[in-house]
Coordinates of C-alpha atoms in Angstrom, one line a residue:
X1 CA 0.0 0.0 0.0
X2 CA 1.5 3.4 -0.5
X3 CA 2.2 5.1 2.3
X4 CA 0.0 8.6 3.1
X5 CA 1.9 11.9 1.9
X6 CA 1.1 15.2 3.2
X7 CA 2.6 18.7 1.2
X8 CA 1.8 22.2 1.5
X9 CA 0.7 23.6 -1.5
X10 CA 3.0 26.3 -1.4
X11 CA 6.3 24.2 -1.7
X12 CA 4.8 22.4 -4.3
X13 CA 4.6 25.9 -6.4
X14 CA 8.0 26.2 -9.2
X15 CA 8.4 22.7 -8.2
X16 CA 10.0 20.8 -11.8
X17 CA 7.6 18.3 -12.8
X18 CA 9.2 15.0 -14.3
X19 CA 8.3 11.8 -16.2
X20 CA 9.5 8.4 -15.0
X21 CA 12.3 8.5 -17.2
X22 CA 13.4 11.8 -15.8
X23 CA 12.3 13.9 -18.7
X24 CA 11.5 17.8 -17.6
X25 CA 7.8 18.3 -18.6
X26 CA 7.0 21.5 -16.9
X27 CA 6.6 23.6 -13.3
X28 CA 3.9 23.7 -10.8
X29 CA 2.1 27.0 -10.6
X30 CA -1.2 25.9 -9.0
X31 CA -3.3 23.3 -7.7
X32 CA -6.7 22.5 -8.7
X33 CA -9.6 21.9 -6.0
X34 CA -12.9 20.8 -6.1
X35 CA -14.8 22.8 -3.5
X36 CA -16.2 20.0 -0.8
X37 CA -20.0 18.9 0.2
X38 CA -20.9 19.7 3.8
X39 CA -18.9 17.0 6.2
X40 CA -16.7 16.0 2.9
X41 CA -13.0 16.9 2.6
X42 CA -12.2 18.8 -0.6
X43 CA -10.2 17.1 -2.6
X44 CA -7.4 18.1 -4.8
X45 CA -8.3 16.9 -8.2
X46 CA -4.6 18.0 -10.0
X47 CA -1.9 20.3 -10.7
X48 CA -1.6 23.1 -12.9
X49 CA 1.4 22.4 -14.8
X50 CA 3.4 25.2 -16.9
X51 CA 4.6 23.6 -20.2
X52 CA 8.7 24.4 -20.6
X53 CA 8.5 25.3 -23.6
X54 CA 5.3 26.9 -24.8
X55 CA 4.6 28.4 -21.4
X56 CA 0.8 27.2 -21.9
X57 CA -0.9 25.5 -18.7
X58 CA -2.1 22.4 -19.0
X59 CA -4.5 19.8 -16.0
X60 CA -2.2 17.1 -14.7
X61 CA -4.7 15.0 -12.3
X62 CA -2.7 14.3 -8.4
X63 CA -3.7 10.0 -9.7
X64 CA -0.3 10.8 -12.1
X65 CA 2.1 11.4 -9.2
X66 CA 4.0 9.0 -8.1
X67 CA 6.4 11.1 -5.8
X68 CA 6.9 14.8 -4.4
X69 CA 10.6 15.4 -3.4
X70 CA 12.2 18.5 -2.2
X71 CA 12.9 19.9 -5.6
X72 CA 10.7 17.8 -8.1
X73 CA 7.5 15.8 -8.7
X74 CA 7.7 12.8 -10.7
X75 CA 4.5 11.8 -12.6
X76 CA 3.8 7.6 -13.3
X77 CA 3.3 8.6 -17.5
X78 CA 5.3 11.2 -19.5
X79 CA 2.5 11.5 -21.7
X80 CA -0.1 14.0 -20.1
X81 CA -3.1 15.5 -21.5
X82 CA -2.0 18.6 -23.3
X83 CA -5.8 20.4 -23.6
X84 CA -4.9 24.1 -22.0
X85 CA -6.1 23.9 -18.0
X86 CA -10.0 24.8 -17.5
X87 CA -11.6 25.1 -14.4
X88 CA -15.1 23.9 -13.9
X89 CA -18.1 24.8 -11.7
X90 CA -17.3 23.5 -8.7
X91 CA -13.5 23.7 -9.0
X92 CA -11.0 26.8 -8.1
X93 CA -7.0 27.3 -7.9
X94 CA -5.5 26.8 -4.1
X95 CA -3.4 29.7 -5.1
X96 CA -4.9 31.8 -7.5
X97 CA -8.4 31.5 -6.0
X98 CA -8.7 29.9 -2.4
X99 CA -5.2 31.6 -0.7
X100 CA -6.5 35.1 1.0
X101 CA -9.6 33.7 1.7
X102 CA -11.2 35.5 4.8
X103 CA -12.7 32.8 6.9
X104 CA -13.7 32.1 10.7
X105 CA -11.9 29.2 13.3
X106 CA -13.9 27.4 16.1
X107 CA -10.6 25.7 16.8
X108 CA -10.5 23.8 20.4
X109 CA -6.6 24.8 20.4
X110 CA -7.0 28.6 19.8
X111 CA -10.1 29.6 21.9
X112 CA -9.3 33.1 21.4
X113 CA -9.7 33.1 17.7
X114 CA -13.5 32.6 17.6
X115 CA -14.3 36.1 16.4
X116 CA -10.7 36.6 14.9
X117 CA -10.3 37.9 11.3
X118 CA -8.5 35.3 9.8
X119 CA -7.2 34.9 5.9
X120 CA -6.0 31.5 4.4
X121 CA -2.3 31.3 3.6
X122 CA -1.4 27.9 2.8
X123 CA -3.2 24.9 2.1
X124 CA -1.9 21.1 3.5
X125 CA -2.9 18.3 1.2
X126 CA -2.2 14.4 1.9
X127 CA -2.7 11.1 0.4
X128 CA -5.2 8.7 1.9
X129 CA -5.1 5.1 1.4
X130 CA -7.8 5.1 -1.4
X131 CA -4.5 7.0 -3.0
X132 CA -7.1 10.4 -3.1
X133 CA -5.6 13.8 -2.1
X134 CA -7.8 15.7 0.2
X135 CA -6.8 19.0 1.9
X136 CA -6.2 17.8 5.6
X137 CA -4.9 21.3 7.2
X138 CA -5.1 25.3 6.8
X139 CA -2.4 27.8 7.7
X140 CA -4.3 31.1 8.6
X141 CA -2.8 34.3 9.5
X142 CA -4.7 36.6 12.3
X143 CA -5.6 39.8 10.1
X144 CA -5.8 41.9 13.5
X145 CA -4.7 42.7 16.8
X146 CA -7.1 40.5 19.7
X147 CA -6.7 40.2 23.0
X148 CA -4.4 37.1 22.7
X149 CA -3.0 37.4 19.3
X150 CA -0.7 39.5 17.4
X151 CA -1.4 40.5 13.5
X152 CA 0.4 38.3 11.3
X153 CA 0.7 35.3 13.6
X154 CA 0.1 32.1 11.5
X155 CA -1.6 29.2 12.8
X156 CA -2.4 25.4 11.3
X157 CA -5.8 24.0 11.9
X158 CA -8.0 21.1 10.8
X159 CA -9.9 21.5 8.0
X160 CA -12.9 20.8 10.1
X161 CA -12.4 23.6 12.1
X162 CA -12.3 26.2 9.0
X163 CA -15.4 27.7 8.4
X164 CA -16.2 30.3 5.0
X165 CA -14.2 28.0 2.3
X166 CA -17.2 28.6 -0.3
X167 CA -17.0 29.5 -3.9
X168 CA -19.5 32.1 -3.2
X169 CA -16.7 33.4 -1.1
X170 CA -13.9 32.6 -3.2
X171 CA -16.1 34.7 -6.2
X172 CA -16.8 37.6 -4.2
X173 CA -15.4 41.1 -5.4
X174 CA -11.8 41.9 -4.2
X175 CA -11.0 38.6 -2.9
X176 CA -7.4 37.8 -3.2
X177 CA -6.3 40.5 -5.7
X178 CA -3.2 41.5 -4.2
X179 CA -2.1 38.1 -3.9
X180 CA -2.9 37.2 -7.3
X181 CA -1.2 40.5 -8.2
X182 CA 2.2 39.7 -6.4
X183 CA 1.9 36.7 -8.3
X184 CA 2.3 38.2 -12.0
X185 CA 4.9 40.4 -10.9
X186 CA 7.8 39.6 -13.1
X187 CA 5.8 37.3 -15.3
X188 CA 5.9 37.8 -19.0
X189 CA 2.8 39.4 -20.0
X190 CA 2.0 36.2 -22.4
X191 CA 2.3 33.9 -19.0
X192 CA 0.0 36.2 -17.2
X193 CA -2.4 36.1 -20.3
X194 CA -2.4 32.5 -19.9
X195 CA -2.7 32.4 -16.0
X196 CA -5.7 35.1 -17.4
X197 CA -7.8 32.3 -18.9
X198 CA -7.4 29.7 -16.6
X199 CA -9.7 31.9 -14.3
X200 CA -13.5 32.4 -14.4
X201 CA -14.4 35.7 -16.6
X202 CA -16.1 37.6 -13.4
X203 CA -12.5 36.9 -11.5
X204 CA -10.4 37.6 -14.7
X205 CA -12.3 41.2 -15.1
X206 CA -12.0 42.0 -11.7
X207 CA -7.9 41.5 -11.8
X208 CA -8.0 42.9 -14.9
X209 CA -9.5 46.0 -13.4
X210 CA -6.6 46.2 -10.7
X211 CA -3.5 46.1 -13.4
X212 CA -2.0 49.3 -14.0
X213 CA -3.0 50.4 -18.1
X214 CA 0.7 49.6 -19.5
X215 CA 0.7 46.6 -18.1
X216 CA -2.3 45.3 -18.7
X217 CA -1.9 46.7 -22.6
X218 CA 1.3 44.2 -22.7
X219 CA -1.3 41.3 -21.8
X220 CA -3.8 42.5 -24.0
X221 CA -1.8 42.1 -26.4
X222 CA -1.1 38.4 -25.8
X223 CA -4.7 37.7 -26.3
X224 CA -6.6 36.9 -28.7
X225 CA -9.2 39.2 -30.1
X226 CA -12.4 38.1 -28.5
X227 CA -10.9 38.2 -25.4
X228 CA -9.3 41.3 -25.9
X229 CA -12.7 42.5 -27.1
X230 CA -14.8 41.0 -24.0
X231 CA -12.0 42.6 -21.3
X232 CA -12.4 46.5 -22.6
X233 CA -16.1 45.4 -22.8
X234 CA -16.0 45.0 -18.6
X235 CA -14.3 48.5 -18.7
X236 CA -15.4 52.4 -18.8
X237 CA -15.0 54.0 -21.9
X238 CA -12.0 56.6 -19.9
X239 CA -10.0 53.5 -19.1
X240 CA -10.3 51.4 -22.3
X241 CA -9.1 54.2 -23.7
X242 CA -6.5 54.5 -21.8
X243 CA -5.2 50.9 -21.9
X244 CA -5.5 51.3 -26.1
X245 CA -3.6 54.3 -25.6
X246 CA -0.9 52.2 -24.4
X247 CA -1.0 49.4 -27.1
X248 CA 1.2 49.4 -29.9
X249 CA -0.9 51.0 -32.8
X250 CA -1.0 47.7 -35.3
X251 CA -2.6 45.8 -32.2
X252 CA -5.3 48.3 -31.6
X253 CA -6.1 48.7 -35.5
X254 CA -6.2 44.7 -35.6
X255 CA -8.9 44.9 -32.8
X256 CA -11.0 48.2 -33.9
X257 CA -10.9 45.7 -36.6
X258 CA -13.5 43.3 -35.3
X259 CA -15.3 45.5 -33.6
X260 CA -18.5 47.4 -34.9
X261 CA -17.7 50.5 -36.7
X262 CA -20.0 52.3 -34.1
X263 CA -18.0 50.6 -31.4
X264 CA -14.8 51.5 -33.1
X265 CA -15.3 55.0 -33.3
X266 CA -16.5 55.8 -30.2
X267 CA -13.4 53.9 -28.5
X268 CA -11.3 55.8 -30.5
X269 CA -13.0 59.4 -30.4
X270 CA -12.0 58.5 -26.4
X271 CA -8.5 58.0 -27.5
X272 CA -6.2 60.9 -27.6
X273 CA -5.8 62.8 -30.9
X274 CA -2.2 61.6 -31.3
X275 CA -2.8 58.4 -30.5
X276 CA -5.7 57.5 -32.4
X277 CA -4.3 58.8 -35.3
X278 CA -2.0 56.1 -36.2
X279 CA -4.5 53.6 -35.8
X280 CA -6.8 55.6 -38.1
X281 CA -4.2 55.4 -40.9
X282 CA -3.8 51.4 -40.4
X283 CA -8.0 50.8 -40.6
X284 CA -7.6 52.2 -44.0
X285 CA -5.4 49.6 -45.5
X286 CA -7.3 46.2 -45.9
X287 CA -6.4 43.8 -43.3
X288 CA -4.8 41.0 -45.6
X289 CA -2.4 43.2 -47.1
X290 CA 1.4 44.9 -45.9
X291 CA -0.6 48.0 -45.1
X292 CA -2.9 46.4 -42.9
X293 CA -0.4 44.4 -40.7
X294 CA 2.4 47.3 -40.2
X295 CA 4.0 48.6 -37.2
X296 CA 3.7 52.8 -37.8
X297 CA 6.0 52.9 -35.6
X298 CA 9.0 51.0 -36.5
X299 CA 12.9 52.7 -35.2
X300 CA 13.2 55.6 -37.8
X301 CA 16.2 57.9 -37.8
X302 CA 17.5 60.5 -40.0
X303 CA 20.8 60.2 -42.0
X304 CA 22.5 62.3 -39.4
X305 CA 22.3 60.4 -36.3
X306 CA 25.2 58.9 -35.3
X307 CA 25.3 54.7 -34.6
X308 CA 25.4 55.2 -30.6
X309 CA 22.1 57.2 -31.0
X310 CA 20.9 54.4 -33.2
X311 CA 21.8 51.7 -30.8
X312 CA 20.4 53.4 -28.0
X313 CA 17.1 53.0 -30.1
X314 CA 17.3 49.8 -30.5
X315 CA 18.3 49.0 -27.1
X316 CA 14.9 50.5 -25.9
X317 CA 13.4 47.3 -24.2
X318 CA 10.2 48.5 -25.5
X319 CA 11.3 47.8 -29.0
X320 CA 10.1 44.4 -30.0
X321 CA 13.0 41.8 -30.9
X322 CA 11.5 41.7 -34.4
X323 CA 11.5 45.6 -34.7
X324 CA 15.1 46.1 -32.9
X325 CA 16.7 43.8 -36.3
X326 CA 16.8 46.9 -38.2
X327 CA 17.1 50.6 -38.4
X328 CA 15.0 52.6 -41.0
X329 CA 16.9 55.6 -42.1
X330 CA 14.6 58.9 -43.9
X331 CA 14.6 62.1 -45.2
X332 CA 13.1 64.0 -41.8
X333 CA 10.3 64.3 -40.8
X334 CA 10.9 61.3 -39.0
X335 CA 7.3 60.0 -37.8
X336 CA 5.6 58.2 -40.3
X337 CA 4.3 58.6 -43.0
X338 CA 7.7 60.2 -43.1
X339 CA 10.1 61.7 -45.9
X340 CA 11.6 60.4 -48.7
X341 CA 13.1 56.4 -47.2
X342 CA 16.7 56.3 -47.9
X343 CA 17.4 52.8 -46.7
X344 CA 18.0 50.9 -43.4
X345 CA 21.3 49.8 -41.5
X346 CA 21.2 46.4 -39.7
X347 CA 21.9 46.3 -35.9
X348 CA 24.5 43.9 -36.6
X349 CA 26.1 46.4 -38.9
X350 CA 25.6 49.0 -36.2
X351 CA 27.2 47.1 -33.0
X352 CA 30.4 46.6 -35.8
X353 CA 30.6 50.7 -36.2
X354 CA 32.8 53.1 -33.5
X355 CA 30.0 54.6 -31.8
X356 CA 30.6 58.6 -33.6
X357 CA 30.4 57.6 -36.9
X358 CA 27.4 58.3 -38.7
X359 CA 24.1 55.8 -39.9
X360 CA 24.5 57.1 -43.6
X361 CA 27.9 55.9 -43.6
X362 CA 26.7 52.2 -43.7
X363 CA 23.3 53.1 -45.0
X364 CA 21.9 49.9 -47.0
X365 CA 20.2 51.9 -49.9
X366 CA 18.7 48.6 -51.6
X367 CA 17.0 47.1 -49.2
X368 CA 14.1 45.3 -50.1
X369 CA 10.9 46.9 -49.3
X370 CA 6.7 46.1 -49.4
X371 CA 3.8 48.6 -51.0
X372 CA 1.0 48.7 -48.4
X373 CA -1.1 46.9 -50.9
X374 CA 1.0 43.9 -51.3
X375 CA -1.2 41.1 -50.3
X376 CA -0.2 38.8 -47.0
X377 CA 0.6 35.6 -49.6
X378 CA 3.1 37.8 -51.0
X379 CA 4.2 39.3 -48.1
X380 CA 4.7 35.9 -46.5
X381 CA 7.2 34.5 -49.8
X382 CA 9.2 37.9 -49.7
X383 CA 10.1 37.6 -46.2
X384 CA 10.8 33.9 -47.0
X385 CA 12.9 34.7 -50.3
X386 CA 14.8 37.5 -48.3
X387 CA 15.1 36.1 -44.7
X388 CA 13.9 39.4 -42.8
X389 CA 12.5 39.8 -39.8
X390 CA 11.2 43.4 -40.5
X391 CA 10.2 44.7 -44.0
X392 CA 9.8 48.6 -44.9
X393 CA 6.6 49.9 -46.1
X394 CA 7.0 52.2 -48.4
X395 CA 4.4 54.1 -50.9
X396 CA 4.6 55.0 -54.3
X397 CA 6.1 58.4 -53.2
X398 CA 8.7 56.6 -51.7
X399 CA 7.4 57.8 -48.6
X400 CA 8.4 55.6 -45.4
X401 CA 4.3 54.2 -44.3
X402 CA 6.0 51.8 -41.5
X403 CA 7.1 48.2 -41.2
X404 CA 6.2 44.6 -40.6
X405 CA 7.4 42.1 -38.5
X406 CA 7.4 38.6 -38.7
X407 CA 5.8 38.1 -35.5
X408 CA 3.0 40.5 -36.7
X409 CA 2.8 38.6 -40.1
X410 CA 2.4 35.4 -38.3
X411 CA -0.1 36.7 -36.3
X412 CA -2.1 37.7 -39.7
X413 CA -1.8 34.3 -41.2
X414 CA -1.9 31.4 -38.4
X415 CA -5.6 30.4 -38.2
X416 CA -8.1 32.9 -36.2
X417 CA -7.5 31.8 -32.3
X418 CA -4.4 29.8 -33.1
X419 CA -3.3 30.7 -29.3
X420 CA -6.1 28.8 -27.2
X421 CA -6.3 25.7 -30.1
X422 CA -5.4 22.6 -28.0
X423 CA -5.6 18.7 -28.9
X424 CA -9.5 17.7 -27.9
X425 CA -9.4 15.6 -25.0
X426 CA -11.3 14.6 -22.2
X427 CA -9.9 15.3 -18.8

């Protein structure tokens, strides 16, 4: 028989996850519960595993683990279901959900906590003999000063003894949204746009609503379009705007996009003036064609700046990696549409340069370059016969109009909601 295991759910978070044979599969991030019947146990159904390499999060059930050490847990299979992690009804994350949780003691042991204000910080879960996983322990934290207890002192009770562990509770506004914020600090915003869908919409709105606008225009921006569309939906007008505002211009044009032209314009009539602008320019240029998949804003200097000016440019860690390949060099002015395009330098060419020397001195005046009407099939075999990974766009003026990117072109021609397409599987 094996023998009962008991593990915090807090050391199990970051925690490698490995097949029998040793293979690295992924990382813990959560745990999945399934919210108990009165005088049941709730058990822990499964762990939320974060693929190494696509990031995505996928439902491992707790059946597949064999063994939990102190830096690992080793799964019975390699081969895991690899359908992206969905909660259902009666289900909620230990850490993204239940931690935070205000409840109420009648512990024997800590008399003096009966009326205390207490929040859930840790949830103990062990294996019985039927080989289930049931939580069997809570760590609470006292959330103020009593007569006995200071705030901050953490205690472990039965789960008996817990009272307030509801969904009703876990679902109510502003429950847990600092922790869940501390989580996604220094997450890439396409991780915390996946850790975004795991979660119910009312939940993902409501931290939605607490990220700060650039931030949260990062994320966006990892999302597809519907759900891009249903988060500004949740928001005032002031603060959609203000998140669009803080999107790259090709993103928000993709999105106005979709959107009813009523809907579009008064998002952008919100907007400010010099920021809707841009995006007014791309809506004009069909959406399967250069025009309608360009960056407008692309690194554009004049012939005069020097290559340390250039490189600082490119060095901007704003600057996608796509964008920061090459440097577009024009007649001024320099925002687009700009004057007459003279060529681009290369950032390898750049990093090769003493940093005084001047961009027109090793100014590539043949580079190849897209009209806004090229369509995206040709687009796609011009950056395949020339392997770029940005491509002017240039009128018949010879006018600079912006650039595309390959990570923008794939965007364009992967099938609509290529990011949340999984393998259909039953859990």
């Amino acid at each position: 028989m094996m023998p009962t295991l008991k593990v915090f759910v807090a050391r199990l978070v970051g925690l490698v996850v490995l097949g029998p044979d040793g293979e690295s599969i992924g990382r813990v991030r959560d745990v999945v519960v399934s919210m108990y019947l009165p005088g049941q146990r709730p058990r822990a159904l499964g762990l939320a595993v974060e693929l190494a390499a696509s990031r995505r999060r996928i439902f491992v059930p707790m059946g597949r683990v064999t063994n939990i050490d102190a830096d690992a847990v080793t799964l019975t299979t390699g081969r895991v279901n690899m359908r992206k992690l969905a909660l259902r009804p009666n289900e909620a994350l230990a850490v993204g959900q239940i931690m935070e949780s205000r409840v109420r003691t009648d512990d024997p042991d800590h008399p003096g906590l009966a009326d205390a204000d207490l929040s859930v910080v840790d949830l103990e879960i062990e294996r019985t003999r039927a080989l289930d996983w049931v939580i069997g322990r809570v760590a609470l934290r006292t959330m103020r000063k009593g007569p006995l207890r200071r705030r901050g002192e953490t205690i472990v009770v039965t789960w008996n003894h817990v009272h307030g562990l509801t969904l009703l509770n876990l679902n109510r506004p502003g429950h847990g949204v600092e922790l869940a914020l501390t989580q996604f600090e220094g997450m890439r915003p396409a991780d915390v746009a996946n850790a975004l869908r795991e979660l119910p919409e009312p939940r993902r709105i409501e931290l939605a609503r607490a990220i700060d606008d650039e931030r949260l225009a990062d994320i966006l921006q990892e999302m597809s379009t519907d759900e891009q569309t249903s988060m500004l939906a949740s928001m005032k007008p002031s603060r959609a705007a203000d998140v669009l505002e803080a999107m790259d211009p090709d993103d928000v044009a993709d999105l106005m996009g979709e959107l009813p032209a009523a809907e579009a314009e008064a998002l952008l009539s919100q907007m400010d003036p010099e920021d809707s602008e841009p995006v007014r320019r791309l809506l004009r240029h069909s959406p399967d064609t250069a025009g309608g998949v360009m960056t407008p804003e692309p690194i554009i200097v004049s012939a005069g700046t020097t290559v340390s000016e250039a490189l600082a440019r490119v060095a901007n860690p704003d600057v996608g990696s796509a964008t920061a390949t090459m440097v577009l060099v024009v007649r001024p002015p320099t925002s687009t549409p700009t004057g007459k395009f003279l060529g681009a330098v290369h950032t390898q060419a750049l990093l090769r340069e003493p940093p005084a020397n001047l961009v027109a001195g090793i100014l590539d005046d043949d580079v190849p370059r897209l009209s806004p009407d090229d369509p995206l099939e040709e687009v796609t075999r011009f950056f395949a016969t020339y392997n770029l990974a940005l491509a002017p766009v240039v009128d018949e003026t010879a006018h600079l109009l912006g650039a595309v990117a390959v990570d923008d072109l794939l965007d364009a021609v992967l099938p609509r909601g290529w990011r949340d397409q999984e393998p259909e599987a039953a859990r």
